[in-house]
Amino acid sequence: MVRQESLQEPAEPGGDERGPGVAGEVRVSRRRWAVLLLFSSYSLCNAFQWIQYGSISNVFMRFYGVSAFAIDWLSMSYMLTYIPLLFPVAWLLDRRGLRLIALTGSALNALGAWVKLGSLRPPLFPVTVLGQVICSLAQVFILGMPSCIASVWFGSREVSTACSIAVFGNQLGIALGFLVPPVLVPNVENVEKLAYHISIMFFMTAGVATALFILVIIVFKEKPPYPPSQAQALIQSRPTVEYSYMQSILRLVRNTNFVLLMVTYGLNTGCFYSLSTLLNRMVIHHYPGEEVNAGRIGLTLVLSGMAGALISGLWLDRTKTYKQTTLVVYIMSLVGMIVYTFTLSLGHLWVVFVTAGVLGFFMTGYLPLGFEFAAELTYPESEGTSSGLLNVSAQIFGIAFTISQGQIMDRYGTKAGNLFLCSFLLLGTIMTAFIKADLRRQQANVESERTKVMPEARTVPVVLKESKL
């Protein structure tokens, strides 16, 4: 996780003195749930702003008088800004810690929401682009945080669940981004009435974003008084001079298993980004006039994925079967995408709801799996850096897939565009099978526990790997 200074907590009365580099007292903080809930909330708000244009793209196209591709870029701006800014933000996370990143992310999120309020007339499309770009900057300070918060604030038996809940907030924001805009902004002909409805949505978003920023100032702390796990205690007890950000990145890119995971995570999540951005266009093409149901289908896609993410986190905390779980979920994402592709055009909306739900359960449920598997494969490197690299991969593939699928849909139809995504999910499934489960974080926890109970066990290495499929 984030590089921290050595703990300076005084020893408990009657406790043992510990030398440098040895984990001290481990204790979870009651504040951890408040920190997690607050992060999930402002992540939700930022994700809502990502998809609020795409979920009613036809309405915004008519209001601003722009092309579908221009509205798609409002979504892709989130992906584009992340790529060059990952490394500076990850460096800042390692140097300055969680609180500064949380403050900056929530502040930019609120600022972008207020800027959008200046774009309530058709000629002011550039202003709404500016507001969206500011929100996309906020996303850079948000996406890499779930595994960091989970590791810094939560114990070893709840870290995967905490990461899932942190991702859960972002996914809930996407779900609300599909559900709320079609309800608040109906497809009316009168431009003034349309501007009024859009202003309601923008004002509500800005108010919520501002309230969350104030709460971050009050509630969000850098770290708990004590490390919550032996693995985190070992990281926090490491002298500052031992940490080198550039060396950390080099070690990550030389880690073959992590590189494989980075590519497969990018393929899966990039498909999800493309599917979410273009969903309104796909549904409206086959079911004209069903803007509200298109939003509800997107809601179903994400809500089922949130359930999948939460179940995945609970499952990992109980079993630690990272490789097996990741591979099974990837296979089922491919199957769900194939079924969705061939049922979208059947003419029955209820079928689309069902297939979107199944697809979302596995495809979106994969997101926290990737973060946690990366943390295991790369320990003791910063979770912020490893998560950031996963997200860069996702943004790159997301932009490429959104542009390519959009062009394919325009020329050859929605089925060809979805088959395009299926081919890359198949490639990702094959690559996932070659990842070796080198569970370094679990090994560190086990070794620390053995050392604590049996000091002589310090000389006996513990090798913890999953059984092969």
Short mmCIF file of C-alpha atoms in Angstrom, two decimals:
data_model
loop_
_atom_site.label_atom_id
_atom_site.label_comp_id
_atom_site.label_asym_id
_atom_site.label_seq_id
_atom_site.Cartn_x
_atom_site.Cartn_y
_atom_site.Cartn_z
CA MET A 1 0.00 0.00 0.00
CA VAL A 2 0.94 3.59 0.49
CA ARG A 3 4.41 4.13 1.85
CA GLN A 4 4.02 5.11 5.48
CA GLU A 5 6.38 6.28 8.18
CA SER A 6 7.28 3.74 10.86
CA LEU A 7 4.67 3.54 13.60
CA GLN A 8 5.50 5.52 16.71
CA GLU A 9 2.74 4.16 18.94
CA PRO A 10 3.91 3.54 22.53
CA ALA A 11 4.03 -0.02 23.71
CA GLU A 12 1.04 -1.27 25.65
CA PRO A 13 1.61 -1.77 29.40
CA GLY A 14 3.00 -5.22 29.88
CA GLY A 15 3.52 -5.60 26.15
CA ASP A 16 6.68 -6.74 24.43
CA GLU A 17 9.18 -4.39 22.87
CA ARG A 18 9.68 -4.99 19.16
CA GLY A 19 12.72 -4.24 17.10
CA PRO A 20 12.83 -2.34 13.83
CA GLY A 21 11.14 -4.03 10.89
CA VAL A 22 9.05 -6.32 13.09
CA ALA A 23 5.29 -5.92 13.08
CA GLY A 24 3.90 -4.21 16.17
CA GLU A 25 0.43 -4.39 17.69
CA VAL A 26 -2.35 -5.18 15.22
CA ARG A 27 -5.77 -3.69 15.88
CA VAL A 28 -8.71 -2.65 13.66
CA SER A 29 -10.28 0.79 14.03
CA ARG A 30 -13.99 1.45 14.44
CA ARG A 31 -13.61 4.45 12.10
CA ARG A 32 -12.80 2.13 9.20
CA TRP A 33 -16.45 1.66 8.19
CA ALA A 34 -17.11 5.42 8.15
CA VAL A 35 -14.04 5.97 5.95
CA LEU A 36 -15.12 3.18 3.60
CA LEU A 37 -18.71 4.42 3.36
CA LEU A 38 -17.59 7.99 2.67
CA PHE A 39 -15.20 6.91 -0.06
CA SER A 40 -17.88 4.73 -1.65
CA SER A 41 -20.28 7.71 -1.60
CA TYR A 42 -18.10 10.22 -3.42
CA SER A 43 -16.93 7.49 -5.79
CA LEU A 44 -20.64 6.88 -6.48
CA CYS A 45 -21.18 10.55 -7.28
CA ASN A 46 -18.23 10.63 -9.66
CA ALA A 47 -19.34 7.45 -11.47
CA PHE A 48 -22.85 8.90 -11.82
CA GLN A 49 -21.40 11.89 -13.64
CA TRP A 50 -19.46 9.58 -15.97
CA ILE A 51 -22.52 7.86 -17.41
CA GLN A 52 -25.22 10.56 -16.99
CA TYR A 53 -24.77 11.71 -20.60
CA GLY A 54 -24.45 8.29 -22.21
CA SER A 55 -27.60 6.90 -20.59
CA ILE A 56 -29.70 9.50 -22.45
CA SER A 57 -27.31 10.21 -25.31
CA ASN A 58 -30.13 10.83 -27.82
CA VAL A 59 -31.56 13.59 -25.59
CA PHE A 60 -28.24 15.40 -25.17
CA MET A 61 -27.47 15.02 -28.88
CA ARG A 62 -30.65 16.92 -29.72
CA PHE A 63 -30.24 19.51 -26.94
CA TYR A 64 -26.68 20.47 -27.82
CA GLY A 65 -26.99 19.75 -31.56
CA VAL A 66 -23.95 17.44 -31.62
CA SER A 67 -23.21 13.97 -32.99
CA ALA A 68 -23.42 10.68 -31.12
CA PHE A 69 -19.64 10.47 -31.29
CA ALA A 70 -19.35 13.81 -29.43
CA ILE A 71 -21.56 12.48 -26.61
CA ASP A 72 -19.53 9.27 -26.54
CA TRP A 73 -16.42 11.38 -25.94
CA LEU A 74 -17.99 12.80 -22.78
CA SER A 75 -17.76 9.27 -21.43
CA MET A 76 -14.39 8.51 -22.99
CA SER A 77 -12.90 11.68 -21.47
CA TYR A 78 -12.84 9.75 -18.18
CA MET A 79 -10.70 7.10 -19.82
CA LEU A 80 -8.46 9.50 -21.72
CA THR A 81 -7.44 11.73 -18.80
CA TYR A 82 -6.65 8.76 -16.57
CA ILE A 83 -3.86 7.41 -18.75
CA PRO A 84 -1.31 10.29 -18.56
CA LEU A 85 -2.21 11.26 -14.99
CA LEU A 86 -2.00 7.85 -13.33
CA PHE A 87 1.71 7.98 -12.52
CA PRO A 88 1.76 11.50 -11.05
CA VAL A 89 -1.29 10.69 -8.89
CA ALA A 90 0.10 7.29 -7.84
CA TRP A 91 3.38 9.00 -6.90
CA LEU A 92 1.41 11.56 -4.87
CA LEU A 93 -0.51 8.76 -3.16
CA ASP A 94 2.72 7.07 -2.15
CA ARG A 95 4.32 10.31 -0.97
CA ARG A 96 1.42 12.10 0.71
CA GLY A 97 -1.02 9.31 1.56
CA LEU A 98 -4.74 8.68 1.42
CA ARG A 99 -6.17 11.87 2.94
CA LEU A 100 -4.74 14.30 0.38
CA ILE A 101 -5.87 12.07 -2.48
CA ALA A 102 -9.37 11.82 -0.99
CA LEU A 103 -9.62 15.60 -0.52
CA THR A 104 -8.43 16.33 -4.05
CA GLY A 105 -10.71 13.74 -5.68
CA SER A 106 -13.85 14.86 -3.84
CA ALA A 107 -13.05 18.57 -4.44
CA LEU A 108 -12.59 18.10 -8.20
CA ASN A 109 -15.76 16.04 -8.34
CA ALA A 110 -17.77 18.89 -6.74
CA LEU A 111 -16.10 21.56 -8.92
CA GLY A 112 -16.91 19.70 -12.14
CA ALA A 113 -20.54 19.33 -11.08
CA TRP A 114 -20.86 23.09 -10.53
CA VAL A 115 -19.20 23.92 -13.86
CA LYS A 116 -21.82 21.85 -15.69
CA LEU A 117 -24.49 24.20 -14.37
CA GLY A 118 -23.08 26.82 -16.74
CA SER A 119 -23.97 24.71 -19.78
CA LEU A 120 -27.77 24.90 -19.73
CA ARG A 121 -28.15 26.41 -23.19
CA PRO A 122 -27.58 24.56 -26.50
CA PRO A 123 -24.58 26.67 -27.64
CA LEU A 124 -22.70 25.92 -24.39
CA PHE A 125 -21.64 22.37 -25.14
CA PRO A 126 -17.93 23.29 -24.58
CA VAL A 127 -18.81 24.24 -20.98
CA THR A 128 -20.33 20.84 -20.27
CA VAL A 129 -17.22 19.28 -21.82
CA LEU A 130 -15.07 21.32 -19.41
CA GLY A 131 -17.15 20.19 -16.44
CA GLN A 132 -16.90 16.58 -17.53
CA VAL A 133 -13.13 16.85 -17.96
CA ILE A 134 -12.80 18.21 -14.41
CA CYS A 135 -14.87 15.25 -13.16
CA SER A 136 -12.62 12.94 -15.15
CA LEU A 137 -9.62 14.42 -13.31
CA ALA A 138 -11.37 13.57 -10.04
CA GLN A 139 -11.71 9.97 -11.22
CA VAL A 140 -7.91 9.65 -11.38
CA PHE A 141 -7.86 10.30 -7.62
CA ILE A 142 -10.61 7.72 -7.02
CA LEU A 143 -10.18 4.58 -9.13
CA GLY A 144 -6.97 3.33 -7.51
CA MET A 145 -8.19 3.81 -3.94
CA PRO A 146 -10.34 0.72 -3.12
CA SER A 147 -7.50 -1.74 -2.46
CA CYS A 148 -5.49 0.99 -0.68
CA ILE A 149 -8.29 1.80 1.74
CA ALA A 150 -8.98 -1.90 2.28
CA SER A 151 -5.35 -2.67 3.11
CA VAL A 152 -4.70 0.37 5.32
CA TRP A 153 -7.93 0.21 7.33
CA PHE A 154 -9.12 -3.43 7.34
CA GLY A 155 -7.92 -6.72 8.79
CA SER A 156 -6.77 -9.68 6.75
CA ARG A 157 -10.10 -11.49 7.11
CA GLU A 158 -12.17 -8.58 5.80
CA VAL A 159 -9.85 -6.88 3.32
CA SER A 160 -11.40 -8.43 0.19
CA THR A 161 -14.91 -7.65 1.40
CA ALA A 162 -13.88 -4.04 2.10
CA CYS A 163 -12.38 -3.73 -1.38
CA SER A 164 -15.62 -5.07 -2.87
CA ILE A 165 -17.68 -2.52 -0.92
CA ALA A 166 -15.37 0.28 -2.11
CA VAL A 167 -15.88 -0.83 -5.71
CA PHE A 168 -19.56 -1.32 -4.89
CA GLY A 169 -20.02 2.44 -4.47
CA ASN A 170 -18.60 3.18 -7.91
CA GLN A 171 -20.86 0.60 -9.49
CA LEU A 172 -23.90 1.94 -7.65
CA GLY A 173 -23.08 5.36 -9.11
CA ILE A 174 -23.09 3.88 -12.61
CA ALA A 175 -26.40 2.16 -11.81
CA LEU A 176 -27.95 5.45 -10.71
CA GLY A 177 -26.46 7.07 -13.81
CA PHE A 178 -28.52 4.67 -15.89
CA LEU A 179 -31.68 4.99 -13.77
CA VAL A 180 -31.98 8.67 -12.77
CA PRO A 181 -31.26 10.72 -15.96
CA PRO A 182 -34.06 9.14 -18.05
CA VAL A 183 -36.47 9.92 -15.19
CA LEU A 184 -35.30 13.48 -14.48
CA VAL A 185 -34.73 14.44 -18.13
CA PRO A 186 -37.64 13.22 -20.30
CA ASN A 187 -37.29 13.42 -24.06
CA VAL A 188 -39.47 16.51 -24.56
CA GLU A 189 -39.45 18.65 -27.70
CA ASN A 190 -39.40 22.10 -26.07
CA VAL A 191 -35.77 23.18 -25.57
CA GLU A 192 -36.55 25.44 -22.59
CA LYS A 193 -38.37 22.65 -20.76
CA LEU A 194 -35.51 20.30 -21.57
CA ALA A 195 -33.00 22.80 -20.15
CA TYR A 196 -35.10 23.04 -16.98
CA HIS A 197 -35.08 19.27 -16.49
CA ILE A 198 -31.33 19.09 -17.13
CA SER A 199 -30.76 21.88 -14.58
CA ILE A 200 -32.57 19.86 -11.90
CA MET A 201 -30.24 16.93 -12.48
CA PHE A 202 -27.13 19.11 -12.48
CA PHE A 203 -28.18 21.02 -9.32
CA MET A 204 -28.88 17.80 -7.41
CA THR A 205 -25.54 16.36 -8.42
CA ALA A 206 -23.62 19.50 -7.45
CA GLY A 207 -25.34 19.65 -4.05
CA VAL A 208 -24.54 16.04 -3.22
CA ALA A 209 -20.94 16.36 -4.42
CA THR A 210 -20.39 19.45 -2.27
CA ALA A 211 -21.85 17.81 0.86
CA LEU A 212 -19.58 14.79 0.36
CA PHE A 213 -16.52 17.02 0.00
CA ILE A 214 -17.32 18.67 3.34
CA LEU A 215 -17.71 15.25 4.97
CA VAL A 216 -14.34 14.14 3.59
CA ILE A 217 -12.72 17.15 5.27
CA ILE A 218 -14.31 16.21 8.61
CA VAL A 219 -14.24 12.40 8.61
CA PHE A 220 -11.47 11.08 6.37
CA LYS A 221 -8.22 10.32 8.21
CA GLU A 222 -4.85 9.28 6.83
CA LYS A 223 -4.63 5.91 8.60
CA PRO A 224 -5.76 4.21 11.83
CA PRO A 225 -3.61 4.41 15.00
CA TYR A 226 -2.58 0.77 14.65
CA PRO A 227 -2.04 -1.40 11.55
CA PRO A 228 -5.05 -3.69 10.95
CA SER A 229 -3.04 -6.72 9.77
CA GLN A 230 0.41 -8.25 10.06
CA ALA A 231 1.07 -7.62 6.36
CA GLN A 232 0.24 -3.92 6.77
CA ALA A 233 2.33 -3.72 9.95
CA LEU A 234 5.36 -5.04 8.08
CA ILE A 235 4.91 -2.40 5.37
CA GLN A 236 4.47 0.43 7.87
CA SER A 237 7.56 -0.66 9.83
CA ARG A 238 9.73 -0.51 6.71
CA PRO A 239 12.16 2.44 6.77
CA THR A 240 11.27 5.23 4.39
CA VAL A 241 14.61 5.07 2.57
CA GLU A 242 13.87 1.53 1.42
CA TYR A 243 11.02 2.68 -0.81
CA SER A 244 11.60 3.81 -4.39
CA TYR A 245 8.57 4.63 -6.54
CA MET A 246 10.33 4.03 -9.86
CA GLN A 247 11.84 0.78 -8.64
CA SER A 248 8.36 -0.30 -7.57
CA ILE A 249 6.99 0.28 -11.08
CA LEU A 250 9.91 -1.58 -12.62
CA ARG A 251 9.32 -4.55 -10.33
CA LEU A 252 5.65 -4.58 -11.29
CA VAL A 253 6.27 -4.58 -15.04
CA ARG A 254 8.81 -7.39 -14.59
CA ASN A 255 6.24 -9.48 -12.71
CA THR A 256 4.92 -11.77 -15.46
CA ASN A 257 1.83 -12.82 -13.54
CA PHE A 258 0.89 -9.22 -12.82
CA VAL A 259 1.41 -8.19 -16.46
CA LEU A 260 -0.91 -11.00 -17.58
CA LEU A 261 -3.48 -9.87 -15.03
CA MET A 262 -3.10 -6.25 -16.13
CA VAL A 263 -3.90 -7.15 -19.76
CA THR A 264 -6.81 -9.46 -18.89
CA TYR A 265 -8.28 -6.91 -16.46
CA GLY A 266 -8.05 -4.27 -19.19
CA LEU A 267 -9.83 -6.50 -21.71
CA ASN A 268 -12.71 -7.32 -19.35
CA THR A 269 -13.19 -3.84 -17.93
CA GLY A 270 -12.70 -2.21 -21.33
CA CYS A 271 -15.57 -4.33 -22.65
CA PHE A 272 -17.72 -3.17 -19.73
CA TYR A 273 -16.88 0.50 -20.41
CA SER A 274 -17.75 0.13 -24.09
CA LEU A 275 -20.97 -1.75 -23.35
CA SER A 276 -22.06 0.87 -20.78
CA THR A 277 -21.28 3.81 -23.06
CA LEU A 278 -23.11 2.39 -26.09
CA LEU A 279 -25.99 0.62 -24.29
CA ASN A 280 -28.51 3.40 -24.92
CA ARG A 281 -27.74 3.37 -28.65
CA MET A 282 -28.05 -0.42 -28.83
CA VAL A 283 -31.37 -0.61 -27.00
CA ILE A 284 -32.93 2.37 -28.82
CA HIS A 285 -31.89 0.82 -32.16
CA HIS A 286 -33.89 -2.35 -31.47
CA TYR A 287 -36.59 -0.82 -29.23
CA PRO A 288 -37.33 2.78 -30.40
CA GLY A 289 -38.73 5.14 -27.78
CA GLU A 290 -37.59 2.99 -24.86
CA GLU A 291 -35.14 5.46 -23.29
CA VAL A 292 -36.41 4.77 -19.77
CA ASN A 293 -36.16 1.01 -20.20
CA ALA A 294 -32.69 1.43 -21.70
CA GLY A 295 -31.70 3.11 -18.45
CA ARG A 296 -33.35 0.33 -16.45
CA ILE A 297 -31.44 -2.30 -18.43
CA GLY A 298 -28.22 -0.47 -17.58
CA LEU A 299 -29.37 -0.38 -13.96
CA THR A 300 -29.96 -4.13 -14.04
CA LEU A 301 -26.52 -4.67 -15.59
CA VAL A 302 -24.78 -2.78 -12.80
CA LEU A 303 -26.93 -3.82 -9.82
CA SER A 304 -26.40 -7.49 -10.60
CA GLY A 305 -22.70 -6.73 -10.96
CA MET A 306 -22.69 -5.12 -7.52
CA ALA A 307 -24.14 -8.30 -6.09
CA GLY A 308 -21.47 -10.27 -7.94
CA ALA A 309 -18.73 -8.00 -6.60
CA LEU A 310 -19.92 -8.33 -3.00
CA ILE A 311 -20.27 -12.11 -3.25
CA SER A 312 -16.81 -12.32 -4.83
CA GLY A 313 -15.28 -10.35 -1.97
CA LEU A 314 -16.95 -12.51 0.69
CA TRP A 315 -15.89 -15.65 -1.18
CA LEU A 316 -12.25 -14.53 -1.41
CA ASP A 317 -12.09 -13.65 2.29
CA ARG A 318 -13.38 -17.14 3.10
CA THR A 319 -11.46 -19.28 0.58
CA LYS A 320 -8.48 -17.22 -0.74
CA THR A 321 -8.98 -18.98 -4.10
CA TYR A 322 -7.98 -16.00 -6.22
CA LYS A 323 -6.94 -17.81 -9.39
CA GLN A 324 -9.86 -20.22 -9.56
CA THR A 325 -12.45 -17.54 -8.79
CA THR A 326 -11.00 -15.09 -11.31
CA LEU A 327 -10.93 -17.70 -14.08
CA VAL A 328 -14.49 -18.90 -13.43
CA VAL A 329 -15.86 -15.36 -13.37
CA TYR A 330 -14.00 -14.54 -16.62
CA ILE A 331 -15.43 -17.61 -18.36
CA MET A 332 -18.93 -16.72 -17.22
CA SER A 333 -18.45 -13.11 -18.44
CA LEU A 334 -17.69 -14.51 -21.89
CA VAL A 335 -20.74 -16.78 -21.79
CA GLY A 336 -22.95 -13.91 -20.62
CA MET A 337 -21.70 -11.64 -23.41
CA ILE A 338 -22.41 -14.29 -26.05
CA VAL A 339 -25.95 -14.85 -24.75
CA TYR A 340 -26.60 -11.08 -24.60
CA THR A 341 -25.33 -10.67 -28.17
CA PHE A 342 -27.73 -13.21 -29.66
CA THR A 343 -30.81 -12.24 -27.62
CA LEU A 344 -30.69 -8.43 -27.92
CA SER A 345 -32.57 -8.39 -31.22
CA LEU A 346 -35.29 -10.95 -30.38
CA GLY A 347 -37.87 -8.23 -29.74
CA HIS A 348 -38.56 -9.07 -26.09
CA LEU A 349 -37.35 -6.49 -23.58
CA TRP A 350 -37.69 -8.87 -20.64
CA VAL A 351 -35.13 -11.17 -22.27
CA VAL A 352 -32.69 -8.25 -22.53
CA PHE A 353 -33.22 -7.49 -18.84
CA VAL A 354 -32.41 -11.09 -17.89
CA THR A 355 -29.35 -11.46 -20.10
CA ALA A 356 -28.00 -8.04 -19.05
CA GLY A 357 -28.41 -9.08 -15.43
CA VAL A 358 -26.47 -12.30 -15.92
CA LEU A 359 -23.76 -10.52 -17.88
CA GLY A 360 -23.42 -7.78 -15.28
CA PHE A 361 -23.22 -10.23 -12.38
CA PHE A 362 -20.00 -11.70 -13.72
CA MET A 363 -18.46 -8.87 -15.78
CA THR A 364 -18.86 -6.17 -13.11
CA GLY A 365 -18.29 -8.67 -10.32
CA TYR A 366 -14.82 -9.20 -11.78
CA LEU A 367 -13.63 -5.67 -10.88
CA PRO A 368 -12.75 -6.19 -7.17
CA LEU A 369 -11.31 -9.61 -8.01
CA GLY A 370 -8.73 -7.93 -10.24
CA PHE A 371 -7.74 -5.41 -7.55
CA GLU A 372 -7.36 -8.04 -4.85
CA PHE A 373 -5.57 -10.58 -7.05
CA ALA A 374 -3.13 -7.83 -8.06
CA ALA A 375 -2.51 -6.95 -4.40
CA GLU A 376 -1.67 -10.60 -3.73
CA LEU A 377 0.62 -10.99 -6.73
CA THR A 378 2.55 -7.78 -6.09
CA TYR A 379 2.87 -7.53 -2.28
CA PRO A 380 4.61 -5.58 -0.71
CA GLU A 381 4.35 -3.06 -3.58
CA SER A 382 1.86 -0.19 -3.26
CA GLU A 383 -1.73 -1.22 -3.98
CA GLY A 384 -2.21 2.28 -5.38
CA THR A 385 0.41 1.64 -8.05
CA SER A 386 -0.79 -1.85 -8.97
CA SER A 387 -4.46 -0.76 -9.05
CA GLY A 388 -3.48 2.28 -11.10
CA LEU A 389 -1.76 0.14 -13.72
CA LEU A 390 -4.84 -2.10 -13.91
CA ASN A 391 -7.00 0.96 -14.45
CA VAL A 392 -4.68 2.39 -17.13
CA SER A 393 -5.05 -0.88 -19.00
CA ALA A 394 -8.83 -0.64 -18.60
CA GLN A 395 -8.94 2.95 -19.89
CA ILE A 396 -6.79 2.16 -22.93
CA PHE A 397 -8.91 -0.83 -23.91
CA GLY A 398 -12.08 1.09 -23.00
CA ILE A 399 -11.29 3.90 -25.45
CA ALA A 400 -10.24 1.47 -28.19
CA PHE A 401 -13.29 -0.76 -27.72
CA THR A 402 -15.79 2.13 -27.49
CA ILE A 403 -14.56 3.77 -30.68
CA SER A 404 -14.22 0.46 -32.55
CA GLN A 405 -17.53 -1.00 -31.41
CA GLY A 406 -19.33 2.27 -32.21
CA GLN A 407 -17.93 2.27 -35.74
CA ILE A 408 -18.74 -1.43 -36.23
CA MET A 409 -22.31 -0.87 -35.00
CA ASP A 410 -22.81 2.02 -37.41
CA ARG A 411 -21.60 -0.05 -40.38
CA TYR A 412 -22.56 -3.64 -39.61
CA GLY A 413 -25.10 -3.54 -36.76
CA THR A 414 -25.17 -4.21 -33.03
CA LYS A 415 -24.57 -7.97 -33.29
CA ALA A 416 -21.25 -7.47 -35.08
CA GLY A 417 -20.22 -4.89 -32.48
CA ASN A 418 -20.99 -7.23 -29.60
CA LEU A 419 -19.21 -10.16 -31.28
CA PHE A 420 -16.18 -7.87 -31.46
CA LEU A 421 -16.23 -7.67 -27.65
CA CYS A 422 -16.80 -11.43 -27.34
CA SER A 423 -13.58 -12.15 -29.22
CA PHE A 424 -11.52 -10.13 -26.74
CA LEU A 425 -13.23 -11.71 -23.74
CA LEU A 426 -12.23 -15.09 -25.19
CA LEU A 427 -8.63 -13.90 -25.45
CA GLY A 428 -8.73 -12.66 -21.86
CA THR A 429 -10.08 -15.99 -20.62
CA ILE A 430 -7.22 -17.87 -22.26
CA MET A 431 -4.62 -15.48 -20.82
CA THR A 432 -6.14 -15.72 -17.32
CA ALA A 433 -5.56 -19.48 -17.35
CA PHE A 434 -1.80 -18.84 -17.58
CA ILE A 435 -1.60 -16.64 -14.46
CA LYS A 436 0.14 -18.40 -11.57
CA ALA A 437 -1.36 -17.79 -8.14
CA ASP A 438 1.63 -16.45 -6.19
CA LEU A 439 -0.19 -15.24 -3.06
CA ARG A 440 2.53 -13.09 -1.50
CA ARG A 441 0.31 -11.08 0.85
CA GLN A 442 -1.23 -14.22 2.31
CA GLN A 443 2.25 -15.69 2.71
CA ALA A 444 3.36 -12.59 4.65
CA ASN A 445 0.37 -12.88 7.00
CA VAL A 446 1.00 -16.57 7.62
CA GLU A 447 4.71 -16.06 8.21
CA SER A 448 4.04 -13.22 10.65
CA GLU A 449 1.57 -15.31 12.59
CA ARG A 450 4.02 -18.23 12.74
CA THR A 451 6.80 -15.92 13.89
CA LYS A 452 4.55 -14.45 16.55
CA VAL A 453 3.58 -17.86 17.93
CA MET A 454 6.81 -19.75 17.25
CA PRO A 455 9.86 -17.49 16.95
CA GLU A 456 11.96 -20.37 15.66
CA ALA A 457 9.62 -20.63 12.68
CA ARG A 458 11.20 -17.47 11.30
CA THR A 459 13.78 -19.63 9.57
CA VAL A 460 11.22 -21.92 7.97
CA PRO A 461 9.79 -20.41 4.76
CA VAL A 462 6.09 -20.76 4.14
CA VAL A 463 5.01 -21.16 0.54
CA LEU A 464 1.35 -20.40 -0.03
CA LYS A 465 -0.06 -21.02 -3.47
CA GLU A 466 -3.40 -22.11 -4.79
CA SER A 467 -3.83 -25.56 -6.22
CA LYS A 468 -3.89 -25.59 -10.00
CA LEU A 469 -7.12 -26.13 -11.84
#
